[in-house]
Amino acid sequence: MKWRNFIESIVTDCKFNPPTTETTIAKIEDMFQVKLPDELKNFLRETNGVKYSEYDLPLIWNTDLFQQENYNMRSEQFFKEMYMPFDPLLFIADAGNGDLFGYRILNGVIDNCDIYTWNHEDDSRTWVAPSLQVFIEWWYKGQISI
């Protein structure tokens, strides 16, 4: 799949970052002890995150935000005391209200491409899309409610 073509077909005001490197992908996999799904790696090889709207809202985070947000959610004492562990999730985007979107990790593997939302108010984790492609389309079109 050509991610740029797909995203441009549904998001009229998108801004793409330059592709990420294989070294950065490997660093994320090592940092969080997880094998990234092919769909996410292919996305990152085309664009290191996508922003949209006149406000430059991130549709999908760049790898710097992946690393920063996932590291913070796993290591900050406040989060450890307040919520269930975040090791079973790899966050890739936010909803703009404190909720986050990500893949489920099971035994160090993202075994399917389902996307879940983590609700920051009640710590629930809810399925929202069967793949990154569908997530991008549904989220941009307002078909995912949080």
PDB file of C-alpha atoms in Angstrom:
ATOM      1  CA  MET A   1       0.000   0.000   0.000  1.00  0.00           C
ATOM      2  CA  LYS A   2       1.102   3.532  -0.671  1.00  0.00           C
ATOM      3  CA  TRP A   3       0.273   5.291   2.594  1.00  0.00           C
ATOM      4  CA  ARG A   4       0.707   8.796   1.234  1.00  0.00           C
ATOM      5  CA  ASN A   5      -1.737   8.144  -1.613  1.00  0.00           C
ATOM      6  CA  PHE A   6      -4.269   6.587   0.745  1.00  0.00           C
ATOM      7  CA  ILE A   7      -4.070   9.414   3.284  1.00  0.00           C
ATOM      8  CA  GLU A   8      -4.219  12.122   0.613  1.00  0.00           C
ATOM      9  CA  SER A   9      -7.384  10.465  -0.735  1.00  0.00           C
ATOM     10  CA  ILE A  10      -9.236  11.103   2.539  1.00  0.00           C
ATOM     11  CA  VAL A  11      -7.352  13.899   4.327  1.00  0.00           C
ATOM     12  CA  THR A  12      -7.379  17.090   2.285  1.00  0.00           C
ATOM     13  CA  ASP A  13      -5.069  19.153   4.474  1.00  0.00           C
ATOM     14  CA  CYS A  14      -2.354  16.698   5.499  1.00  0.00           C
ATOM     15  CA  LYS A  15       1.341  17.328   6.015  1.00  0.00           C
ATOM     16  CA  PHE A  16       3.804  14.470   5.737  1.00  0.00           C
ATOM     17  CA  ASN A  17       7.160  14.218   7.474  1.00  0.00           C
ATOM     18  CA  PRO A  18      10.190  12.693   5.746  1.00  0.00           C
ATOM     19  CA  PRO A  19      10.432   8.894   6.158  1.00  0.00           C
ATOM     20  CA  THR A  20      12.021   7.454   9.273  1.00  0.00           C
ATOM     21  CA  THR A  21      15.099   5.252   9.190  1.00  0.00           C
ATOM     22  CA  GLU A  22      15.437   1.520   9.743  1.00  0.00           C
ATOM     23  CA  THR A  23      17.705   2.398  12.671  1.00  0.00           C
ATOM     24  CA  THR A  24      14.902   4.353  14.341  1.00  0.00           C
ATOM     25  CA  ILE A  25      12.400   1.538  13.778  1.00  0.00           C
ATOM     26  CA  ALA A  26      14.877  -0.923  15.340  1.00  0.00           C
ATOM     27  CA  LYS A  27      15.449   1.478  18.253  1.00  0.00           C
ATOM     28  CA  ILE A  28      11.710   1.609  19.014  1.00  0.00           C
ATOM     29  CA  GLU A  29      11.445  -2.184  18.825  1.00  0.00           C
ATOM     30  CA  ASP A  30      14.398  -2.531  21.186  1.00  0.00           C
ATOM     31  CA  MET A  31      13.278   0.219  23.550  1.00  0.00           C
ATOM     32  CA  PHE A  32       9.829  -1.326  24.085  1.00  0.00           C
ATOM     33  CA  GLN A  33      10.800  -4.963  23.466  1.00  0.00           C
ATOM     34  CA  VAL A  34       8.199  -5.393  20.737  1.00  0.00           C
ATOM     35  CA  LYS A  35       8.178  -6.259  17.057  1.00  0.00           C
ATOM     36  CA  LEU A  36       6.276  -3.538  15.225  1.00  0.00           C
ATOM     37  CA  PRO A  37       3.597  -4.693  12.784  1.00  0.00           C
ATOM     38  CA  ASP A  38       4.484  -4.478   9.109  1.00  0.00           C
ATOM     39  CA  GLU A  39       1.714  -1.946   8.455  1.00  0.00           C
ATOM     40  CA  LEU A  40       3.240   0.492  10.955  1.00  0.00           C
ATOM     41  CA  LYS A  41       6.795  -0.062   9.704  1.00  0.00           C
ATOM     42  CA  ASN A  42       5.684   0.502   6.113  1.00  0.00           C
ATOM     43  CA  PHE A  43       3.835   3.653   7.168  1.00  0.00           C
ATOM     44  CA  LEU A  44       6.960   4.990   8.905  1.00  0.00           C
ATOM     45  CA  ARG A  45       9.111   4.156   5.882  1.00  0.00           C
ATOM     46  CA  GLU A  46       6.906   6.500   3.830  1.00  0.00           C
ATOM     47  CA  THR A  47       6.280   9.227   6.385  1.00  0.00           C
ATOM     48  CA  ASN A  48       7.457   9.741   9.939  1.00  0.00           C
ATOM     49  CA  GLY A  49       4.054  10.895  11.140  1.00  0.00           C
ATOM     50  CA  VAL A  50       1.250  12.919   9.594  1.00  0.00           C
ATOM     51  CA  LYS A  51      -0.311  16.196  10.682  1.00  0.00           C
ATOM     52  CA  TYR A  52      -3.545  17.716   9.465  1.00  0.00           C
ATOM     53  CA  SER A  53      -5.652  20.872   9.730  1.00  0.00           C
ATOM     54  CA  GLU A  54      -4.538  24.449  10.002  1.00  0.00           C
ATOM     55  CA  TYR A  55      -3.526  23.656  13.606  1.00  0.00           C
ATOM     56  CA  ASP A  56      -1.070  20.879  12.624  1.00  0.00           C
ATOM     57  CA  LEU A  57      -2.845  18.231  14.694  1.00  0.00           C
ATOM     58  CA  PRO A  58      -1.003  14.903  14.643  1.00  0.00           C
ATOM     59  CA  LEU A  59      -3.019  12.204  12.896  1.00  0.00           C
ATOM     60  CA  ILE A  60      -0.278   9.650  13.592  1.00  0.00           C
ATOM     61  CA  TRP A  61       2.695  10.588  15.777  1.00  0.00           C
ATOM     62  CA  ASN A  62       6.253  10.792  14.533  1.00  0.00           C
ATOM     63  CA  THR A  63       8.795   8.397  16.036  1.00  0.00           C
ATOM     64  CA  ASP A  64      10.076  10.979  18.521  1.00  0.00           C
ATOM     65  CA  LEU A  65       6.582  11.231  20.008  1.00  0.00           C
ATOM     66  CA  PHE A  66       6.186   7.414  19.911  1.00  0.00           C
ATOM     67  CA  GLN A  67       9.293   7.060  22.019  1.00  0.00           C
ATOM     68  CA  GLN A  68       8.607   9.963  24.363  1.00  0.00           C
ATOM     69  CA  GLU A  69       4.949   9.226  25.080  1.00  0.00           C
ATOM     70  CA  ASN A  70       5.320   5.466  25.431  1.00  0.00           C
ATOM     71  CA  TYR A  71       8.378   5.851  27.655  1.00  0.00           C
ATOM     72  CA  ASN A  72       6.627   8.391  29.878  1.00  0.00           C
ATOM     73  CA  MET A  73       3.481   6.285  30.217  1.00  0.00           C
ATOM     74  CA  ARG A  74       5.557   3.283  31.291  1.00  0.00           C
ATOM     75  CA  SER A  75       8.025   5.012  33.605  1.00  0.00           C
ATOM     76  CA  GLU A  76       6.312   7.934  35.350  1.00  0.00           C
ATOM     77  CA  GLN A  77       5.460   7.026  38.948  1.00  0.00           C
ATOM     78  CA  PHE A  78       2.169   8.914  38.749  1.00  0.00           C
ATOM     79  CA  PHE A  79       0.949   6.681  35.926  1.00  0.00           C
ATOM     80  CA  LYS A  80       2.167   3.530  37.674  1.00  0.00           C
ATOM     81  CA  GLU A  81       0.151   4.403  40.783  1.00  0.00           C
ATOM     82  CA  MET A  82      -2.925   5.631  38.951  1.00  0.00           C
ATOM     83  CA  TYR A  83      -3.443   3.149  36.094  1.00  0.00           C
ATOM     84  CA  MET A  84      -3.024  -0.453  34.993  1.00  0.00           C
ATOM     85  CA  PRO A  85       0.370  -1.095  33.335  1.00  0.00           C
ATOM     86  CA  PHE A  86       0.922   0.322  29.854  1.00  0.00           C
ATOM     87  CA  ASP A  87       3.410  -2.334  28.719  1.00  0.00           C
ATOM     88  CA  PRO A  88       0.617  -4.163  26.823  1.00  0.00           C
ATOM     89  CA  LEU A  89       0.031  -1.117  24.595  1.00  0.00           C
ATOM     90  CA  LEU A  90       2.111   0.780  22.052  1.00  0.00           C
ATOM     91  CA  PHE A  91       0.598   4.217  21.582  1.00  0.00           C
ATOM     92  CA  ILE A  92       0.724   5.822  18.134  1.00  0.00           C
ATOM     93  CA  ALA A  93      -1.670   8.785  18.346  1.00  0.00           C
ATOM     94  CA  ASP A  94      -3.725  10.872  20.721  1.00  0.00           C
ATOM     95  CA  ALA A  95      -7.301  12.077  20.673  1.00  0.00           C
ATOM     96  CA  GLY A  96      -6.473  15.579  21.853  1.00  0.00           C
ATOM     97  CA  ASN A  97      -8.324  15.124  25.140  1.00  0.00           C
ATOM     98  CA  GLY A  98      -5.857  12.927  27.052  1.00  0.00           C
ATOM     99  CA  ASP A  99      -7.011   9.640  25.513  1.00  0.00           C
ATOM    100  CA  LEU A 100      -4.484   7.691  23.439  1.00  0.00           C
ATOM    101  CA  PHE A 101      -4.663   5.221  20.546  1.00  0.00           C
ATOM    102  CA  GLY A 102      -2.404   2.234  20.141  1.00  0.00           C
ATOM    103  CA  TYR A 103      -1.752  -1.392  19.342  1.00  0.00           C
ATOM    104  CA  ARG A 104      -2.111  -4.225  21.856  1.00  0.00           C
ATOM    105  CA  ILE A 105       1.100  -6.062  22.743  1.00  0.00           C
ATOM    106  CA  LEU A 106       0.938  -9.691  23.845  1.00  0.00           C
ATOM    107  CA  ASN A 107       4.169 -11.465  24.842  1.00  0.00           C
ATOM    108  CA  GLY A 108       6.298  -8.902  23.022  1.00  0.00           C
ATOM    109  CA  VAL A 109       4.320  -9.181  19.796  1.00  0.00           C
ATOM    110  CA  ILE A 110       1.633  -7.077  18.183  1.00  0.00           C
ATOM    111  CA  ASP A 111      -0.185 -10.158  16.910  1.00  0.00           C
ATOM    112  CA  ASN A 112      -2.904  -8.344  15.014  1.00  0.00           C
ATOM    113  CA  CYS A 113      -3.325  -4.851  13.709  1.00  0.00           C
ATOM    114  CA  ASP A 114      -6.285  -3.838  15.860  1.00  0.00           C
ATOM    115  CA  ILE A 115      -6.171  -0.318  17.273  1.00  0.00           C
ATOM    116  CA  TYR A 116      -7.458   0.415  20.779  1.00  0.00           C
ATOM    117  CA  THR A 117      -8.171   3.590  22.670  1.00  0.00           C
ATOM    118  CA  TRP A 118      -7.050   4.120  26.242  1.00  0.00           C
ATOM    119  CA  ASN A 119      -9.425   6.351  28.203  1.00  0.00           C
ATOM    120  CA  HIS A 120      -7.493   8.530  30.640  1.00  0.00           C
ATOM    121  CA  GLU A 121     -10.516   9.088  32.895  1.00  0.00           C
ATOM    122  CA  ASP A 122     -11.490   5.489  33.645  1.00  0.00           C
ATOM    123  CA  ASP A 123      -8.384   3.568  32.430  1.00  0.00           C
ATOM    124  CA  SER A 124     -10.487   1.503  30.017  1.00  0.00           C
ATOM    125  CA  ARG A 125      -9.019   0.084  26.848  1.00  0.00           C
ATOM    126  CA  THR A 126     -11.487  -0.288  24.000  1.00  0.00           C
ATOM    127  CA  TRP A 127     -11.177  -1.640  20.462  1.00  0.00           C
ATOM    128  CA  VAL A 128     -11.758   1.068  17.838  1.00  0.00           C
ATOM    129  CA  ALA A 129     -10.457  -0.210  14.470  1.00  0.00           C
ATOM    130  CA  PRO A 130      -9.201  -3.408  12.783  1.00  0.00           C
ATOM    131  CA  SER A 131      -6.094  -1.815  11.242  1.00  0.00           C
ATOM    132  CA  LEU A 132      -4.046   1.351  10.980  1.00  0.00           C
ATOM    133  CA  GLN A 133      -5.591   2.113   7.592  1.00  0.00           C
ATOM    134  CA  VAL A 134      -9.143   1.854   8.896  1.00  0.00           C
ATOM    135  CA  PHE A 135      -8.211   3.782  12.050  1.00  0.00           C
ATOM    136  CA  ILE A 136      -6.876   6.707  10.013  1.00  0.00           C
ATOM    137  CA  GLU A 137      -9.995   6.809   7.856  1.00  0.00           C
ATOM    138  CA  TRP A 138     -12.494   6.382  10.681  1.00  0.00           C
ATOM    139  CA  TRP A 139     -10.717   8.831  13.014  1.00  0.00           C
ATOM    140  CA  TYR A 140     -10.395  11.544  10.383  1.00  0.00           C
ATOM    141  CA  LYS A 141     -14.024  11.117   9.278  1.00  0.00           C
ATOM    142  CA  GLY A 142     -15.310  11.241  12.867  1.00  0.00           C
ATOM    143  CA  GLN A 143     -16.498   7.633  12.902  1.00  0.00           C
ATOM    144  CA  ILE A 144     -14.627   6.848  16.120  1.00  0.00           C
ATOM    145  CA  SER A 145     -16.217   8.345  19.183  1.00  0.00           C
ATOM    146  CA  ILE A 146     -14.369   8.722  22.438  1.00  0.00           C
TER     147      ILE A 146
END
